[in-house]
Every structure is written in structure tokens, then in C-alpha cells.
């Protein structure tokens, strides 16, 4: 068993070098905080984009009470929403991130924003396409009688959607939104390609400094697992609370 003891001692030494020596664990904590910040910002942007896209896709361009201009505008909005969702879902997130950072904010728009903000915008644009389909499915799952009841009470289409349909749709889409939030957190691991010192970038930086990547990457994987597990438990508990009213 000498070989086992030597292996454990060697691995313990590598843990000390990777995390304790020179307080390198602080780099992982700072990287985690940046990952969380980017995720929260991207989630907020994605929710706004997703909600707007979902409503645009649900518009009926053939509504007889509207004029030709309104019908044309509705067709344009619906077409834009369909094209946006198809393009975003059909291209890799890393390519989108690099195009937004190096092309849009690098060449077209003067970039005075912190790189973390650009990353949050890029991931939010990506998440918006998926959240739009989630919200649209949740809205369609609400019984049409709810909309008719709102209209019979004198509410406008927008008022019915805001006060009756969307609150019920939230309950339907909450599990899927929770999963999307977890996926979004893990997707931020590619933010290092534009220079963000996120959790994954911090782990690879420590590995390059000590010429040993196993421990830093395992620590990063464990932190991701721990955070996503806590998020999953929290979403399950919130979903259970909302289901009590059924």
C-alpha cells in the first residue's frame, strides 16, 4: 500500500500548490463571482428579449380589426422573431460571443464597456432565443378560456396578457426557465475566449502557473456542480410553493 500512500501524499501536495500556496483559491472565488455576475446579467437581458420575441411570434397578422399598416407591422415583427430565433439557435454560442465582442463592439460600435458587460449582452442575446420558445409554449399552454374571460371583463388584449395569461404561464415555464438559467451559468465557461477572468479561465490560469491542470480543473468542475445543484434545489422548492395553489 506504499504506492497508494505516496499517490495520496503527492495529490495532497498538488492541492496545496494549486489552492493554498499564494492564496490561489481566491482566484477561483473571484472567477466564480464574475461567472455569477455574467449569468445574472445575461438572464435579465434574455428574459426581456425572450418575452418580446414570444409576444411577437404570437401576434396574428390577419386580425381583421387592424388596418393594412398594422398587419404589415405585425408580419414584420413575427418574421423578425422567427428569423432571430432560427439564427441564434442555429449558430454556436462561442461564435456569437466572438462576433459580438470582436466585430460588433470592436469594429462597428465604439467599445467602452467592460468585457464582462459585453459577455453578459452576448449570452443574453443567445439565451433570449431559447427563452422565447419557452415562454411561447407556456403562454400557449394557458387555456383559451382565460383570454376570453379577460376580454369579456373589458380588458384589452395587452391587459389580458399581462394580468391573466402571463402570471399563469410563469407557473408552466418555471422548470424550463430554471434549466435554462443553469445552462446559461455553464455556458459562461467560454467567456475566457474574450478575456473574461471567469471561473474556468481562473482554473486554467492556475494550471498554467503551476504546470499542473488536474487539481484546478477538478475544483472548477466541483464548484460548477455545487452551484448548479443548489440552484436546482432552489428551483424545485420554488416550484413546489407555486404548485400549492393548484
PDB file of C-alpha atoms in Angstrom:
ATOM      1  CA  UNK A   1       0.000   0.000   0.000  1.00  0.00           C
ATOM      2  CA  UNK A   2       3.039   2.245  -0.117  1.00  0.00           C
ATOM      3  CA  UNK A   3       2.212   3.317  -3.660  1.00  0.00           C
ATOM      4  CA  UNK A   4      -1.285   4.359  -2.537  1.00  0.00           C
ATOM      5  CA  UNK A   5       0.093   6.401   0.353  1.00  0.00           C
ATOM      6  CA  UNK A   6       2.597   8.057  -1.965  1.00  0.00           C
ATOM      7  CA  UNK A   7      -0.130   8.849  -4.508  1.00  0.00           C
ATOM      8  CA  UNK A   8      -2.375  10.413  -1.855  1.00  0.00           C
ATOM      9  CA  UNK A   9       0.525  12.437  -0.459  1.00  0.00           C
ATOM     10  CA  UNK A  10       1.501  13.621  -3.936  1.00  0.00           C
ATOM     11  CA  UNK A  11      -2.084  14.637  -4.744  1.00  0.00           C
ATOM     12  CA  UNK A  12      -2.364  16.478  -1.411  1.00  0.00           C
ATOM     13  CA  UNK A  13       0.794  18.389  -2.245  1.00  0.00           C
ATOM     14  CA  UNK A  14      -0.650  19.349  -5.621  1.00  0.00           C
ATOM     15  CA  UNK A  15      -3.841  20.575  -3.910  1.00  0.00           C
ATOM     16  CA  UNK A  16      -1.714  22.709  -1.620  1.00  0.00           C
ATOM     17  CA  UNK A  17       0.214  24.122  -4.570  1.00  0.00           C
ATOM     18  CA  UNK A  18      -2.923  24.796  -6.601  1.00  0.00           C
ATOM     19  CA  UNK A  19      -5.170  26.286  -3.914  1.00  0.00           C
ATOM     20  CA  UNK A  20      -3.400  27.189  -0.672  1.00  0.00           C
ATOM     21  CA  UNK A  21       0.003  28.401  -1.793  1.00  0.00           C
ATOM     22  CA  UNK A  22      -0.015  32.107  -2.685  1.00  0.00           C
ATOM     23  CA  UNK A  23      -3.773  32.123  -1.875  1.00  0.00           C
ATOM     24  CA  UNK A  24      -4.638  30.901  -5.364  1.00  0.00           C
ATOM     25  CA  UNK A  25      -8.084  29.774  -4.203  1.00  0.00           C
ATOM     26  CA  UNK A  26      -9.024  33.471  -4.177  1.00  0.00           C
ATOM     27  CA  UNK A  27      -8.655  33.467  -7.964  1.00  0.00           C
ATOM     28  CA  UNK A  28     -11.291  30.731  -8.181  1.00  0.00           C
ATOM     29  CA  UNK A  29     -13.648  32.657  -5.899  1.00  0.00           C
ATOM     30  CA  UNK A  30     -13.204  35.828  -7.950  1.00  0.00           C
ATOM     31  CA  UNK A  31     -13.759  33.834 -11.130  1.00  0.00           C
ATOM     32  CA  UNK A  32     -16.939  32.323  -9.695  1.00  0.00           C
ATOM     33  CA  UNK A  33     -18.235  35.775  -8.775  1.00  0.00           C
ATOM     34  CA  UNK A  34     -17.637  37.026 -12.322  1.00  0.00           C
ATOM     35  CA  UNK A  35     -19.401  33.963 -13.742  1.00  0.00           C
ATOM     36  CA  UNK A  36     -22.390  34.619 -11.491  1.00  0.00           C
ATOM     37  CA  UNK A  37     -22.467  38.312 -12.436  1.00  0.00           C
ATOM     38  CA  UNK A  38     -22.418  37.498 -16.143  1.00  0.00           C
ATOM     39  CA  UNK A  39     -25.120  34.870 -15.665  1.00  0.00           C
ATOM     40  CA  UNK A  40     -27.428  37.234 -13.773  1.00  0.00           C
ATOM     41  CA  UNK A  41     -26.966  39.996 -16.338  1.00  0.00           C
ATOM     42  CA  UNK A  42     -27.487  37.616 -19.250  1.00  0.00           C
ATOM     43  CA  UNK A  43     -30.580  36.120 -17.605  1.00  0.00           C
ATOM     44  CA  UNK A  44     -32.157  39.574 -17.195  1.00  0.00           C
ATOM     45  CA  UNK A  45     -31.408  40.515 -20.803  1.00  0.00           C
ATOM     46  CA  UNK A  46     -32.569  37.117 -22.043  1.00  0.00           C
ATOM     47  CA  UNK A  47     -35.872  37.336 -20.174  1.00  0.00           C
ATOM     48  CA  UNK A  48     -36.675  40.726 -21.709  1.00  0.00           C
ATOM     49  CA  UNK A  49     -35.697  39.612 -25.214  1.00  0.00           C
ATOM     50  CA  UNK A  50     -37.464  36.280 -24.814  1.00  0.00           C
ATOM     51  CA  UNK A  51     -40.710  37.844 -23.643  1.00  0.00           C
ATOM     52  CA  UNK A  52     -40.743  40.343 -26.511  1.00  0.00           C
ATOM     53  CA  UNK A  53     -39.939  37.664 -29.079  1.00  0.00           C
ATOM     54  CA  UNK A  54     -42.591  35.324 -27.692  1.00  0.00           C
ATOM     55  CA  UNK A  55     -45.263  38.020 -27.908  1.00  0.00           C
ATOM     56  CA  UNK A  56     -44.117  38.905 -31.447  1.00  0.00           C
ATOM     57  CA  UNK A  57     -44.416  35.273 -32.515  1.00  0.00           C
ATOM     58  CA  UNK A  58     -47.908  35.036 -31.052  1.00  0.00           C
ATOM     59  CA  UNK A  59     -49.178  38.077 -32.954  1.00  0.00           C
ATOM     60  CA  UNK A  60     -51.781  37.302 -35.604  1.00  0.00           C
ATOM     61  CA  UNK A  61     -51.079  39.414 -38.719  1.00  0.00           C
ATOM     62  CA  UNK A  62     -54.503  38.554 -40.139  1.00  0.00           C
ATOM     63  CA  UNK A  63     -56.517  40.084 -37.289  1.00  0.00           C
ATOM     64  CA  UNK A  64     -59.465  41.696 -39.121  1.00  0.00           C
ATOM     65  CA  UNK A  65     -59.819  44.683 -36.771  1.00  0.00           C
ATOM     66  CA  UNK A  66     -56.428  46.086 -37.732  1.00  0.00           C
ATOM     67  CA  UNK A  67     -55.610  48.085 -40.840  1.00  0.00           C
ATOM     68  CA  UNK A  68     -53.107  47.144 -43.562  1.00  0.00           C
ATOM     69  CA  UNK A  69     -50.268  49.089 -41.920  1.00  0.00           C
ATOM     70  CA  UNK A  70     -50.812  47.332 -38.602  1.00  0.00           C
ATOM     71  CA  UNK A  71     -50.984  43.956 -40.324  1.00  0.00           C
ATOM     72  CA  UNK A  72     -47.731  44.715 -42.176  1.00  0.00           C
ATOM     73  CA  UNK A  73     -46.022  45.703 -38.926  1.00  0.00           C
ATOM     74  CA  UNK A  74     -47.244  42.504 -37.297  1.00  0.00           C
ATOM     75  CA  UNK A  75     -45.893  40.452 -40.184  1.00  0.00           C
ATOM     76  CA  UNK A  76     -42.539  42.207 -39.886  1.00  0.00           C
ATOM     77  CA  UNK A  77     -42.378  41.613 -36.131  1.00  0.00           C
ATOM     78  CA  UNK A  78     -43.339  37.958 -36.487  1.00  0.00           C
ATOM     79  CA  UNK A  79     -40.832  37.458 -39.318  1.00  0.00           C
ATOM     80  CA  UNK A  80     -38.064  39.148 -37.330  1.00  0.00           C
ATOM     81  CA  UNK A  81     -38.812  36.997 -34.275  1.00  0.00           C
ATOM     82  CA  UNK A  82     -38.742  33.790 -36.331  1.00  0.00           C
ATOM     83  CA  UNK A  83     -35.528  34.801 -38.095  1.00  0.00           C
ATOM     84  CA  UNK A  84     -33.836  35.845 -34.847  1.00  0.00           C
ATOM     85  CA  UNK A  85     -34.685  32.596 -33.093  1.00  0.00           C
ATOM     86  CA  UNK A  86     -33.644  30.450 -36.060  1.00  0.00           C
ATOM     87  CA  UNK A  87     -30.307  32.241 -36.491  1.00  0.00           C
ATOM     88  CA  UNK A  88     -29.358  32.262 -32.809  1.00  0.00           C
ATOM     89  CA  UNK A  89     -30.328  28.639 -32.282  1.00  0.00           C
ATOM     90  CA  UNK A  90     -28.505  27.610 -35.443  1.00  0.00           C
ATOM     91  CA  UNK A  91     -25.104  29.124 -34.613  1.00  0.00           C
ATOM     92  CA  UNK A  92     -22.658  28.246 -31.802  1.00  0.00           C
ATOM     93  CA  UNK A  93     -22.635  30.409 -28.694  1.00  0.00           C
ATOM     94  CA  UNK A  94     -18.848  30.803 -28.888  1.00  0.00           C
ATOM     95  CA  UNK A  95     -19.052  32.175 -32.429  1.00  0.00           C
ATOM     96  CA  UNK A  96     -21.788  34.605 -31.358  1.00  0.00           C
ATOM     97  CA  UNK A  97     -19.686  35.746 -28.396  1.00  0.00           C
ATOM     98  CA  UNK A  98     -16.637  36.380 -30.575  1.00  0.00           C
ATOM     99  CA  UNK A  99     -18.625  38.169 -33.293  1.00  0.00           C
ATOM    100  CA  UNK A 100     -20.319  40.439 -30.759  1.00  0.00           C
ATOM    101  CA  UNK A 101     -17.048  41.263 -28.979  1.00  0.00           C
ATOM    102  CA  UNK A 102     -14.552  41.474 -31.850  1.00  0.00           C
ATOM    103  CA  UNK A 103     -16.839  42.674 -34.667  1.00  0.00           C
ATOM    104  CA  UNK A 104     -19.876  44.495 -33.292  1.00  0.00           C
ATOM    105  CA  UNK A 105     -18.247  46.067 -30.224  1.00  0.00           C
ATOM    106  CA  UNK A 106     -14.783  46.001 -31.744  1.00  0.00           C
ATOM    107  CA  UNK A 107     -15.348  47.462 -35.206  1.00  0.00           C
ATOM    108  CA  UNK A 108     -18.916  48.720 -35.633  1.00  0.00           C
ATOM    109  CA  UNK A 109     -19.768  50.191 -32.222  1.00  0.00           C
ATOM    110  CA  UNK A 110     -17.095  52.004 -30.187  1.00  0.00           C
ATOM    111  CA  UNK A 111     -16.465  49.725 -27.231  1.00  0.00           C
ATOM    112  CA  UNK A 112     -16.059  51.458 -23.897  1.00  0.00           C
ATOM    113  CA  UNK A 113     -17.840  48.737 -21.966  1.00  0.00           C
ATOM    114  CA  UNK A 114     -16.150  46.304 -19.562  1.00  0.00           C
ATOM    115  CA  UNK A 115     -15.586  42.922 -21.117  1.00  0.00           C
ATOM    116  CA  UNK A 116     -17.924  41.343 -18.532  1.00  0.00           C
ATOM    117  CA  UNK A 117     -20.784  43.574 -19.711  1.00  0.00           C
ATOM    118  CA  UNK A 118     -20.178  42.607 -23.331  1.00  0.00           C
ATOM    119  CA  UNK A 119     -20.188  38.948 -22.315  1.00  0.00           C
ATOM    120  CA  UNK A 120     -23.481  39.395 -20.453  1.00  0.00           C
ATOM    121  CA  UNK A 121     -25.009  41.063 -23.530  1.00  0.00           C
ATOM    122  CA  UNK A 122     -23.792  38.278 -25.810  1.00  0.00           C
ATOM    123  CA  UNK A 123     -25.065  35.492 -23.571  1.00  0.00           C
ATOM    124  CA  UNK A 124     -28.331  37.379 -23.038  1.00  0.00           C
ATOM    125  CA  UNK A 125     -28.870  37.640 -26.793  1.00  0.00           C
ATOM    126  CA  UNK A 126     -28.228  33.913 -27.074  1.00  0.00           C
ATOM    127  CA  UNK A 127     -30.485  32.981 -24.161  1.00  0.00           C
ATOM    128  CA  UNK A 128     -33.301  35.198 -25.441  1.00  0.00           C
ATOM    129  CA  UNK A 129     -33.923  32.881 -28.395  1.00  0.00           C
ATOM    130  CA  UNK A 130     -34.382  29.837 -26.164  1.00  0.00           C
ATOM    131  CA  UNK A 131     -36.364  31.693 -23.506  1.00  0.00           C
ATOM    132  CA  UNK A 132     -38.707  32.987 -26.211  1.00  0.00           C
ATOM    133  CA  UNK A 133     -39.707  29.449 -27.166  1.00  0.00           C
ATOM    134  CA  UNK A 134     -40.106  28.509 -23.513  1.00  0.00           C
ATOM    135  CA  UNK A 135     -42.371  31.491 -22.807  1.00  0.00           C
ATOM    136  CA  UNK A 136     -44.347  30.976 -26.016  1.00  0.00           C
ATOM    137  CA  UNK A 137     -45.008  27.363 -25.103  1.00  0.00           C
ATOM    138  CA  UNK A 138     -46.082  28.422 -21.610  1.00  0.00           C
ATOM    139  CA  UNK A 139     -48.489  31.035 -22.962  1.00  0.00           C
ATOM    140  CA  UNK A 140     -49.997  28.578 -25.431  1.00  0.00           C
ATOM    141  CA  UNK A 141     -50.489  26.098 -22.578  1.00  0.00           C
ATOM    142  CA  UNK A 142     -52.870  28.525 -20.837  1.00  0.00           C
ATOM    143  CA  UNK A 143     -56.478  27.677 -21.642  1.00  0.00           C
ATOM    144  CA  UNK A 144     -58.006  29.982 -24.262  1.00  0.00           C
ATOM    145  CA  UNK A 145     -60.984  30.415 -21.990  1.00  0.00           C
ATOM    146  CA  UNK A 146     -58.791  32.526 -19.720  1.00  0.00           C
ATOM    147  CA  UNK A 147     -58.202  35.003 -22.543  1.00  0.00           C
ATOM    148  CA  UNK A 148     -61.889  35.065 -23.439  1.00  0.00           C
ATOM    149  CA  UNK A 149     -62.793  35.662 -19.801  1.00  0.00           C
ATOM    150  CA  UNK A 150     -60.392  38.596 -19.611  1.00  0.00           C
ATOM    151  CA  UNK A 151     -61.779  40.127 -22.780  1.00  0.00           C
ATOM    152  CA  UNK A 152     -65.363  39.672 -21.534  1.00  0.00           C
ATOM    153  CA  UNK A 153     -64.421  41.638 -18.409  1.00  0.00           C
ATOM    154  CA  UNK A 154     -63.410  44.575 -20.579  1.00  0.00           C
ATOM    155  CA  UNK A 155     -59.638  44.112 -20.539  1.00  0.00           C
ATOM    156  CA  UNK A 156     -57.643  44.904 -23.658  1.00  0.00           C
ATOM    157  CA  UNK A 157     -55.507  42.284 -25.379  1.00  0.00           C
ATOM    158  CA  UNK A 158     -52.420  43.653 -23.651  1.00  0.00           C
ATOM    159  CA  UNK A 159     -54.141  43.838 -20.274  1.00  0.00           C
ATOM    160  CA  UNK A 160     -55.437  40.298 -20.594  1.00  0.00           C
ATOM    161  CA  UNK A 161     -51.958  39.060 -21.498  1.00  0.00           C
ATOM    162  CA  UNK A 162     -50.284  40.988 -18.671  1.00  0.00           C
ATOM    163  CA  UNK A 163     -52.722  40.345 -15.831  1.00  0.00           C
ATOM    164  CA  UNK A 164     -54.213  36.941 -16.650  1.00  0.00           C
ATOM    165  CA  UNK A 165     -52.213  34.906 -19.171  1.00  0.00           C
ATOM    166  CA  UNK A 166     -48.573  35.649 -18.257  1.00  0.00           C
ATOM    167  CA  UNK A 167     -48.992  35.018 -14.477  1.00  0.00           C
ATOM    168  CA  UNK A 168     -50.410  31.578 -15.272  1.00  0.00           C
ATOM    169  CA  UNK A 169     -47.760  30.944 -17.929  1.00  0.00           C
ATOM    170  CA  UNK A 170     -44.978  31.654 -15.406  1.00  0.00           C
ATOM    171  CA  UNK A 171     -46.011  28.629 -13.401  1.00  0.00           C
ATOM    172  CA  UNK A 172     -45.899  26.474 -16.533  1.00  0.00           C
ATOM    173  CA  UNK A 173     -42.459  27.602 -17.679  1.00  0.00           C
ATOM    174  CA  UNK A 174     -40.681  27.891 -14.330  1.00  0.00           C
ATOM    175  CA  UNK A 175     -38.933  24.472 -14.505  1.00  0.00           C
ATOM    176  CA  UNK A 176     -37.751  25.118 -18.064  1.00  0.00           C
ATOM    177  CA  UNK A 177     -36.558  28.616 -17.142  1.00  0.00           C
ATOM    178  CA  UNK A 178     -34.654  27.168 -14.200  1.00  0.00           C
ATOM    179  CA  UNK A 179     -32.937  24.690 -16.512  1.00  0.00           C
ATOM    180  CA  UNK A 180     -32.089  27.494 -18.940  1.00  0.00           C
ATOM    181  CA  UNK A 181     -30.556  29.514 -16.103  1.00  0.00           C
ATOM    182  CA  UNK A 182     -28.370  26.552 -15.139  1.00  0.00           C
ATOM    183  CA  UNK A 183     -27.325  26.038 -18.771  1.00  0.00           C
ATOM    184  CA  UNK A 184     -26.535  29.736 -19.002  1.00  0.00           C
ATOM    185  CA  UNK A 185     -24.233  29.534 -15.972  1.00  0.00           C
ATOM    186  CA  UNK A 186     -22.311  26.674 -17.551  1.00  0.00           C
ATOM    187  CA  UNK A 187     -22.142  28.445 -20.915  1.00  0.00           C
ATOM    188  CA  UNK A 188     -20.266  31.327 -19.304  1.00  0.00           C
ATOM    189  CA  UNK A 189     -17.279  28.980 -19.119  1.00  0.00           C
ATOM    190  CA  UNK A 190     -16.424  30.028 -22.694  1.00  0.00           C
ATOM    191  CA  UNK A 191     -16.242  33.728 -21.755  1.00  0.00           C
ATOM    192  CA  UNK A 192     -12.485  33.356 -21.345  1.00  0.00           C
ATOM    193  CA  UNK A 193     -12.058  33.490 -25.142  1.00  0.00           C
ATOM    194  CA  UNK A 194     -12.658  37.263 -24.998  1.00  0.00           C
ATOM    195  CA  UNK A 195     -10.539  37.782 -21.886  1.00  0.00           C
ATOM    196  CA  UNK A 196     -13.054  37.427 -19.057  1.00  0.00           C
ATOM    197  CA  UNK A 197     -11.427  36.014 -15.921  1.00  0.00           C
ATOM    198  CA  UNK A 198     -14.334  33.710 -15.140  1.00  0.00           C
ATOM    199  CA  UNK A 199     -14.144  30.507 -13.131  1.00  0.00           C
ATOM    200  CA  UNK A 200     -12.837  28.350 -15.974  1.00  0.00           C
ATOM    201  CA  UNK A 201     -10.292  30.984 -17.005  1.00  0.00           C
ATOM    202  CA  UNK A 202      -9.092  31.235 -13.404  1.00  0.00           C
ATOM    203  CA  UNK A 203      -8.683  27.449 -13.191  1.00  0.00           C
ATOM    204  CA  UNK A 204      -6.673  27.263 -16.414  1.00  0.00           C
ATOM    205  CA  UNK A 205      -4.577  30.235 -15.261  1.00  0.00           C
ATOM    206  CA  UNK A 206      -3.691  28.424 -12.038  1.00  0.00           C
ATOM    207  CA  UNK A 207      -2.892  25.291 -14.025  1.00  0.00           C
ATOM    208  CA  UNK A 208      -0.546  27.234 -16.289  1.00  0.00           C
ATOM    209  CA  UNK A 209       1.170  28.807 -13.275  1.00  0.00           C
ATOM    210  CA  UNK A 210       1.908  25.505 -11.523  1.00  0.00           C
ATOM    211  CA  UNK A 211       2.195  23.365 -14.696  1.00  0.00           C
ATOM    212  CA  UNK A 212      -0.499  21.036 -13.368  1.00  0.00           C
ATOM    213  CA  UNK A 213      -4.106  21.317 -14.574  1.00  0.00           C
ATOM    214  CA  UNK A 214      -5.832  18.378 -12.897  1.00  0.00           C
ATOM    215  CA  UNK A 215      -6.498  19.920  -9.478  1.00  0.00           C
ATOM    216  CA  UNK A 216      -7.579  23.410 -10.679  1.00  0.00           C
ATOM    217  CA  UNK A 217      -9.934  21.989 -13.306  1.00  0.00           C
ATOM    218  CA  UNK A 218     -11.387  19.456 -10.870  1.00  0.00           C
ATOM    219  CA  UNK A 219     -12.004  22.271  -8.394  1.00  0.00           C
ATOM    220  CA  UNK A 220     -13.724  24.348 -11.076  1.00  0.00           C
ATOM    221  CA  UNK A 221     -15.889  21.364 -12.062  1.00  0.00           C
ATOM    222  CA  UNK A 222     -16.838  20.758  -8.421  1.00  0.00           C
ATOM    223  CA  UNK A 223     -17.753  24.430  -7.923  1.00  0.00           C
ATOM    224  CA  UNK A 224     -19.954  24.397 -11.031  1.00  0.00           C
ATOM    225  CA  UNK A 225     -21.590  21.198  -9.807  1.00  0.00           C
ATOM    226  CA  UNK A 226     -22.161  22.626  -6.337  1.00  0.00           C
ATOM    227  CA  UNK A 227     -23.699  25.871  -7.626  1.00  0.00           C
ATOM    228  CA  UNK A 228     -25.955  24.154 -10.164  1.00  0.00           C
ATOM    229  CA  UNK A 229     -27.109  21.660  -7.519  1.00  0.00           C
ATOM    230  CA  UNK A 230     -28.059  24.490  -5.155  1.00  0.00           C
ATOM    231  CA  UNK A 231     -29.884  26.255  -7.989  1.00  0.00           C
ATOM    232  CA  UNK A 232     -31.762  23.066  -8.887  1.00  0.00           C
ATOM    233  CA  UNK A 233     -32.857  22.534  -5.290  1.00  0.00           C
ATOM    234  CA  UNK A 234     -33.947  26.156  -5.020  1.00  0.00           C
ATOM    235  CA  UNK A 235     -35.974  25.979  -8.232  1.00  0.00           C
ATOM    236  CA  UNK A 236     -37.618  22.737  -7.105  1.00  0.00           C
ATOM    237  CA  UNK A 237     -38.599  24.325  -3.804  1.00  0.00           C
ATOM    238  CA  UNK A 238     -39.982  27.429  -5.529  1.00  0.00           C
ATOM    239  CA  UNK A 239     -41.914  25.292  -7.982  1.00  0.00           C
ATOM    240  CA  UNK A 240     -43.386  23.306  -5.099  1.00  0.00           C
ATOM    241  CA  UNK A 241     -44.558  26.506  -3.397  1.00  0.00           C
ATOM    242  CA  UNK A 242     -46.243  27.698  -6.574  1.00  0.00           C
ATOM    243  CA  UNK A 243     -47.931  24.329  -7.084  1.00  0.00           C
ATOM    244  CA  UNK A 244     -49.629  24.555  -3.683  1.00  0.00           C
ATOM    245  CA  UNK A 245     -52.182  26.944  -5.157  1.00  0.00           C
ATOM    246  CA  UNK A 246     -53.296  24.405  -7.800  1.00  0.00           C
TER     247      UNK A 246
END
